[in-house]
Amino acid sequence: MSTETVSVVICVYTEDRWGDILAAVASVRAQSLPAHETLLVVDHNPTLLARLRERYADDHTVSVLPNAGPRGLSAGRNTGITASSGSVIAFLDDDAVAERDWLRHFVAAYEDPRVMAVGGRTMPAWASGRRPGWFPREFEWVVGCTYLGLPPGRVPVRNVLGGNASFRRTAFDAAGGFATGIGRDGDKRPLGCEETELCIRLRRARPDALLLLDDRAVIHHRVPPARERFGYFRTRCYAEGLSKALVARSVGTEAGLATERRYATRVLPFGVARGVRDALLGRVSGLARAGAIVAGLATTAAGYAVGTVRSRNGGRFVIPVAEAQGTDPGRADAPREAPHSGQHRPGAVA
């Protein structure tokens, strides 16, 4: 039986997601393996901070605290890491709910001492009740979910996806915290990279580390109506291209793009072929899906080209350094600077 204790960190930023936040916390409280604690980190929103503190004033298992760093998801996660006390730290999106055995599957993987991070499967909860007919499953990373092309079961991966992920605390001792200056900031352009950049850095600091994906650790991520539209699809693909260029400049194209090549040369062509086949069988949506795959790849490539040019002009982000025997990955007085990086969604497989 594992002796790991799990701290769950949920970063929040807007009262518009009030119901989602309460549902996320409720799903953690309903786990078959209870969390050691739940930490709600509020990103520079005093009104939301006060409201949540009042809501959970009588619940000793939930702590509400302000983001102690600059605005953005990375600093919020670092604040949660610093304040937490569990041996494993899990992260859940504020607009997602976890299935009952989510934490149990995470913890089971940590029985192997080599495992430093475990991610799970994120299922879309479409506002319309179903995936739009034109929307390809190969591109569900666009809405923050697990996409078609990842292998099933518990498998090694290059990086976990931050909205449904966990890390051993000692991973932050070895690699530091999430890089600030990158990642999401409220509703701004959907760039990211914080978890991908961290995972690549972790593998460099600990070459023996195992990073796993366990598709039994399931959460359901809400997809609002605005993200079911082709306009958002296109914007997100372009942002992904920008992010890939920044990551490639930071860590090198071999580390930054190796598995993306498999995604682009194997997964997507099969998706186009399936769409064309469905169209020939009279399913009009098949042709729309094939077209969306081609458009998504082209838009991502355009973003990558623009991002490559921009990244040559430099730019800095800060990697908080964790100290052994007293990890404090959110410290502002111990930064390490590095070139800008970007977010990887597709191509997480090692």
Coordinates of C-alpha atoms in Angstrom, one line a residue:
M1 CA 0.0 0.0 0.0
S2 CA 1.4 3.4 -1.0
T3 CA 2.2 5.9 1.7
E4 CA 2.1 8.9 -0.6
T5 CA -0.1 11.9 0.4
V6 CA -1.5 14.1 -2.3
S7 CA -2.0 17.8 -2.3
V8 CA -4.4 19.0 -5.0
V9 CA -3.8 22.5 -6.5
I10 CA -6.5 24.3 -8.4
C11 CA -5.6 27.7 -9.9
V12 CA -8.6 30.0 -10.4
Y13 CA -8.9 33.6 -11.7
T14 CA -12.5 34.6 -12.5
E15 CA -15.8 34.6 -10.8
D16 CA -17.4 33.7 -14.1
R17 CA -16.3 30.1 -13.3
W18 CA -17.8 30.1 -9.8
G19 CA -19.9 27.0 -10.4
D20 CA -17.1 25.2 -12.1
I21 CA -14.7 25.9 -9.2
L22 CA -17.2 24.5 -6.7
A23 CA -17.7 21.4 -8.9
A24 CA -13.9 20.9 -9.2
V25 CA -13.5 21.1 -5.4
A26 CA -16.4 18.8 -4.8
S27 CA -14.9 16.2 -7.2
V28 CA -11.7 16.2 -5.2
R29 CA -13.6 15.8 -1.9
A30 CA -15.4 12.8 -3.4
Q31 CA -12.2 10.9 -4.3
S32 CA -12.0 7.2 -3.3
L33 CA -8.5 8.0 -2.1
P34 CA -8.9 11.2 -0.1
A35 CA -6.6 14.1 -0.9
H36 CA -4.4 15.3 1.9
E37 CA -5.5 18.8 1.2
T38 CA -6.9 21.0 -1.6
L39 CA -5.4 24.4 -2.3
L40 CA -7.3 27.0 -4.3
V41 CA -4.8 29.6 -5.6
V42 CA -6.5 32.8 -6.7
D43 CA -4.7 34.8 -9.5
H44 CA -4.8 38.5 -8.5
N45 CA -8.6 38.7 -8.0
P46 CA -9.3 40.0 -4.4
T47 CA -13.1 39.7 -4.8
L48 CA -12.9 36.1 -5.8
L49 CA -10.3 35.5 -3.0
A50 CA -12.6 36.9 -0.4
R51 CA -15.7 35.0 -1.8
L52 CA -13.9 31.7 -1.8
R53 CA -12.5 32.2 1.7
E54 CA -16.0 32.8 3.0
R55 CA -17.3 29.8 1.1
Y56 CA -14.7 27.4 2.6
A57 CA -14.2 29.0 5.9
D58 CA -15.5 26.0 7.8
D59 CA -13.7 23.4 5.6
H60 CA -10.3 22.5 7.1
T61 CA -9.4 20.4 4.0
V62 CA -9.6 23.4 1.6
S63 CA -7.1 26.3 1.7
V64 CA -7.7 29.5 -0.3
L65 CA -4.6 31.7 -0.9
P66 CA -3.5 34.4 -3.3
N67 CA -1.0 33.9 -6.1
A68 CA 2.2 35.1 -4.5
G69 CA 4.0 35.7 -7.9
P70 CA 3.3 37.6 -11.1
R71 CA -0.1 37.1 -12.8
G72 CA -0.4 33.8 -14.6
L73 CA -0.9 30.1 -14.3
S74 CA 2.8 29.2 -13.7
A75 CA 3.2 31.5 -10.7
G76 CA -0.1 30.3 -9.4
R77 CA 1.0 26.7 -9.5
N78 CA 4.3 27.6 -7.9
T79 CA 2.4 29.3 -5.1
G80 CA 0.4 26.0 -4.6
I81 CA 3.6 23.9 -4.6
T82 CA 5.2 26.1 -2.0
A83 CA 2.1 26.1 0.3
S84 CA 1.4 22.3 -0.1
S85 CA 2.7 19.6 2.2
G86 CA 1.9 16.4 0.3
S87 CA 4.6 14.1 -1.1
V88 CA 2.7 14.2 -4.5
I89 CA 1.2 17.4 -5.9
A90 CA -1.7 17.0 -8.4
F91 CA -3.1 19.8 -10.6
L92 CA -6.7 20.1 -11.7
D93 CA -8.2 22.7 -14.0
D94 CA -10.7 25.0 -12.5
D95 CA -13.3 24.1 -15.1
A96 CA -12.9 20.3 -14.8
V97 CA -14.2 17.5 -12.5
A98 CA -12.3 14.4 -11.6
E99 CA -13.7 10.9 -11.6
R100 CA -13.8 9.1 -8.3
D101 CA -10.6 7.1 -8.7
W102 CA -8.5 9.9 -10.2
L103 CA -6.1 10.2 -7.3
R104 CA -6.0 6.5 -6.7
H105 CA -4.6 5.8 -10.2
F106 CA -2.1 8.6 -9.8
V107 CA -0.8 7.3 -6.5
A108 CA -0.6 3.7 -7.7
A109 CA 2.0 4.7 -10.3
Y110 CA 4.3 6.2 -7.6
E111 CA 5.0 2.8 -6.1
D112 CA 7.8 2.8 -8.6
P113 CA 10.4 5.2 -7.1
R114 CA 11.6 6.2 -10.6
V115 CA 8.3 7.8 -11.4
M116 CA 8.4 11.6 -11.1
A117 CA 5.2 12.6 -12.9
V118 CA 1.9 11.0 -13.9
G119 CA -0.7 12.5 -16.1
G120 CA -4.2 11.3 -16.9
R121 CA -6.9 11.4 -19.6
T122 CA -9.0 14.5 -20.1
M123 CA -12.4 14.1 -21.7
P124 CA -14.2 17.0 -23.3
A125 CA -17.6 18.0 -21.9
W126 CA -19.0 19.9 -24.9
A127 CA -21.4 22.7 -24.1
S128 CA -23.6 21.6 -27.0
G129 CA -23.7 18.1 -25.7
R130 CA -21.6 16.6 -28.4
R131 CA -18.5 17.2 -30.5
P132 CA -19.2 19.4 -33.5
G133 CA -19.3 17.2 -36.6
W134 CA -16.4 19.1 -38.2
F135 CA -14.1 18.9 -35.1
P136 CA -11.4 16.1 -35.5
R137 CA -10.6 14.0 -32.4
E138 CA -6.9 14.4 -33.4
F139 CA -7.2 18.0 -32.5
E140 CA -8.9 17.7 -29.1
W141 CA -5.7 19.2 -27.5
V142 CA -7.2 22.5 -28.9
V143 CA -9.8 22.4 -26.1
G144 CA -7.3 21.1 -23.5
C145 CA -8.3 17.4 -23.8
T146 CA -6.6 14.1 -24.7
Y147 CA -6.4 13.7 -28.4
L148 CA -6.7 10.7 -30.7
G149 CA -3.2 9.4 -31.3
L150 CA -2.0 8.8 -27.8
P151 CA -1.5 5.1 -26.8
P152 CA -3.8 3.5 -24.3
G153 CA -3.0 2.2 -20.8
R154 CA -0.2 3.4 -18.5
V155 CA 2.7 4.4 -20.8
P156 CA 5.9 6.6 -20.7
V157 CA 5.5 10.1 -22.2
R158 CA 7.8 13.0 -22.8
N159 CA 5.5 15.4 -20.9
V160 CA 2.3 15.4 -19.0
L161 CA -0.5 18.0 -19.7
G162 CA -0.9 20.4 -16.8
G163 CA -4.6 20.4 -16.3
N164 CA -4.6 16.8 -15.3
A165 CA -1.2 15.9 -13.9
S166 CA 0.7 15.1 -10.8
F167 CA 4.4 15.4 -9.8
R168 CA 6.4 13.9 -7.0
R169 CA 7.5 16.7 -4.7
T170 CA 11.2 15.8 -5.3
A171 CA 10.7 16.6 -9.0
F172 CA 10.6 20.2 -8.0
D173 CA 13.7 19.8 -5.8
A174 CA 15.5 18.5 -8.9
A175 CA 14.2 20.8 -11.6
G176 CA 12.7 23.9 -9.9
G177 CA 9.2 25.2 -10.4
F178 CA 7.1 26.2 -13.4
A179 CA 8.7 28.9 -15.5
T180 CA 7.0 32.3 -15.1
G181 CA 6.6 34.7 -17.9
I182 CA 5.0 31.9 -20.1
G183 CA 1.8 30.0 -19.8
R184 CA -1.7 31.3 -19.7
D185 CA -2.8 34.6 -18.2
G186 CA -6.5 34.7 -17.9
D187 CA -8.2 35.0 -21.2
K188 CA -5.2 36.3 -23.2
R189 CA -3.8 34.5 -26.3
P190 CA -3.8 30.7 -25.5
L191 CA -0.1 30.2 -25.3
G192 CA 1.4 28.0 -22.6
C193 CA 4.3 25.5 -22.3
E194 CA 4.7 25.6 -18.5
E195 CA 4.3 21.8 -18.1
T196 CA 6.1 20.8 -21.2
E197 CA 9.1 23.0 -20.5
L198 CA 9.2 21.7 -16.9
C199 CA 9.0 18.1 -18.0
I200 CA 11.9 18.5 -20.4
R201 CA 13.9 20.3 -17.7
L202 CA 13.1 17.5 -15.3
R203 CA 14.2 14.8 -17.7
R204 CA 17.5 16.6 -18.1
A205 CA 18.0 17.0 -14.4
R206 CA 17.0 13.4 -13.7
P207 CA 17.8 11.2 -16.8
D208 CA 16.5 8.2 -14.9
A209 CA 13.1 9.8 -14.3
L210 CA 9.9 8.1 -15.6
L211 CA 7.0 10.3 -16.7
L212 CA 3.8 8.4 -17.3
L213 CA 0.3 8.8 -18.8
D214 CA -2.4 6.6 -17.2
D215 CA -5.6 6.9 -19.1
R216 CA -7.6 5.5 -16.1
A217 CA -7.0 8.8 -14.2
V218 CA -9.9 10.6 -15.9
I219 CA -11.2 14.1 -15.6
H220 CA -14.0 15.8 -17.6
H221 CA -13.1 19.3 -18.9
R222 CA -15.8 21.8 -19.8
V223 CA -15.7 23.1 -23.3
P224 CA -17.8 26.4 -23.5
P225 CA -19.6 27.4 -26.7
A226 CA -17.0 29.8 -27.8
R227 CA -14.4 27.0 -28.0
E228 CA -16.6 24.9 -30.3
R229 CA -16.2 27.4 -33.1
F230 CA -13.8 27.2 -36.0
G231 CA -12.5 30.7 -35.1
Y232 CA -11.2 29.5 -31.8
F233 CA -9.8 26.3 -33.4
R234 CA -7.8 28.4 -35.8
T235 CA -6.6 30.8 -33.1
R236 CA -5.5 28.0 -30.9
C237 CA -3.6 26.2 -33.7
Y238 CA -1.8 29.4 -34.5
A239 CA -0.8 29.9 -30.9
E240 CA 0.4 26.3 -30.7
G241 CA 2.7 27.0 -33.7
L242 CA 4.1 30.1 -31.9
S243 CA 4.7 28.1 -28.8
K244 CA 6.4 25.2 -30.6
A245 CA 8.9 27.6 -32.2
L246 CA 9.7 29.1 -28.8
V247 CA 10.2 25.7 -27.2
A248 CA 12.4 24.5 -30.0
R249 CA 14.6 27.5 -29.6
S250 CA 14.8 26.9 -25.9
V251 CA 15.5 23.2 -25.8
G252 CA 16.5 22.4 -29.4
T253 CA 14.5 21.0 -32.2
E254 CA 15.4 17.4 -31.3
A255 CA 13.9 17.5 -27.8
G256 CA 11.2 20.1 -28.7
L257 CA 9.8 18.6 -31.8
A258 CA 10.7 14.9 -32.0
T259 CA 7.3 13.5 -31.2
E260 CA 5.5 16.2 -33.0
R261 CA 7.0 14.8 -36.2
R262 CA 5.2 11.5 -35.5
Y263 CA 2.0 13.3 -34.9
A264 CA 2.2 15.3 -38.1
T265 CA 3.4 12.4 -40.4
R266 CA 1.4 9.5 -39.0
V267 CA -1.6 10.5 -36.9
L268 CA -2.9 13.4 -39.0
P269 CA -2.6 11.6 -42.4
F270 CA -4.7 8.8 -41.0
G271 CA -7.2 11.3 -39.7
V272 CA -7.5 12.9 -43.2
A273 CA -7.9 9.4 -44.8
R274 CA -10.7 8.5 -42.3
G275 CA -12.5 11.8 -43.1
V276 CA -12.3 11.2 -46.8
R277 CA -13.5 7.6 -46.4
D278 CA -16.5 8.8 -44.3
A279 CA -17.3 11.4 -47.0
L280 CA -17.3 8.7 -49.7
L281 CA -19.7 6.7 -47.6
G282 CA -22.1 9.7 -47.5
R283 CA -21.1 11.2 -44.2
V284 CA -20.6 14.9 -45.1
S285 CA -19.0 15.6 -41.7
G286 CA -16.1 13.4 -42.7
L287 CA -15.0 15.8 -45.4
A288 CA -15.3 18.7 -43.0
R289 CA -13.1 16.9 -40.5
A290 CA -10.5 16.2 -43.1
G291 CA -10.5 19.8 -44.1
A292 CA -10.2 20.9 -40.5
I293 CA -7.1 18.7 -40.0
V294 CA -5.5 20.2 -43.1
A295 CA -6.4 23.7 -42.0
G296 CA -5.2 23.1 -38.4
L297 CA -1.8 21.7 -39.5
A298 CA -1.3 24.6 -42.0
T299 CA -2.3 27.2 -39.4
T300 CA 0.1 25.6 -36.8
A301 CA 2.9 25.6 -39.4
A302 CA 2.2 29.3 -40.1
G303 CA 2.4 30.1 -36.3
Y304 CA 5.6 28.1 -36.1
A305 CA 7.2 30.1 -38.9
V306 CA 6.3 33.4 -37.3
G307 CA 7.4 32.2 -33.9
T308 CA 10.7 31.1 -35.3
V309 CA 11.4 34.6 -36.6
R310 CA 10.2 36.2 -33.3
S311 CA 12.2 33.9 -31.1
R312 CA 15.5 35.0 -32.8
N313 CA 14.9 38.4 -31.1
G314 CA 15.4 36.7 -27.7
G315 CA 13.1 37.2 -24.7
R316 CA 13.4 35.9 -21.2
F317 CA 11.4 34.0 -18.7
V318 CA 12.2 33.0 -15.2
I319 CA 12.6 29.4 -13.9
P320 CA 12.2 29.5 -10.1
V321 CA 14.9 27.3 -8.5
A322 CA 14.0 24.8 -5.8
E323 CA 16.5 24.2 -3.0
A324 CA 17.0 20.8 -1.4
Q325 CA 15.7 20.4 2.1
G326 CA 13.4 23.3 1.8
T327 CA 11.8 23.5 -1.6
D328 CA 10.4 27.0 -2.4
P329 CA 9.8 27.0 -6.2
G330 CA 8.0 30.3 -6.0
R331 CA 10.8 32.3 -4.6
A332 CA 11.4 35.6 -6.4
D333 CA 14.9 36.0 -5.0
A334 CA 16.2 32.8 -6.6
P335 CA 15.4 33.0 -10.3
R336 CA 17.2 31.5 -13.3
E337 CA 16.6 33.1 -16.7
A338 CA 16.2 31.2 -19.9
P339 CA 15.1 31.9 -23.4
H340 CA 11.3 32.0 -24.0
S341 CA 9.6 28.7 -24.5
G342 CA 6.1 27.6 -25.6
Q343 CA 3.4 25.0 -25.1
H344 CA 3.3 21.5 -26.4
R345 CA 0.0 19.7 -26.6
P346 CA 0.3 17.2 -29.4
G347 CA 3.3 14.8 -29.3
A348 CA 3.4 14.1 -25.6
V349 CA 4.5 10.5 -26.2
A350 CA 8.1 9.7 -25.3

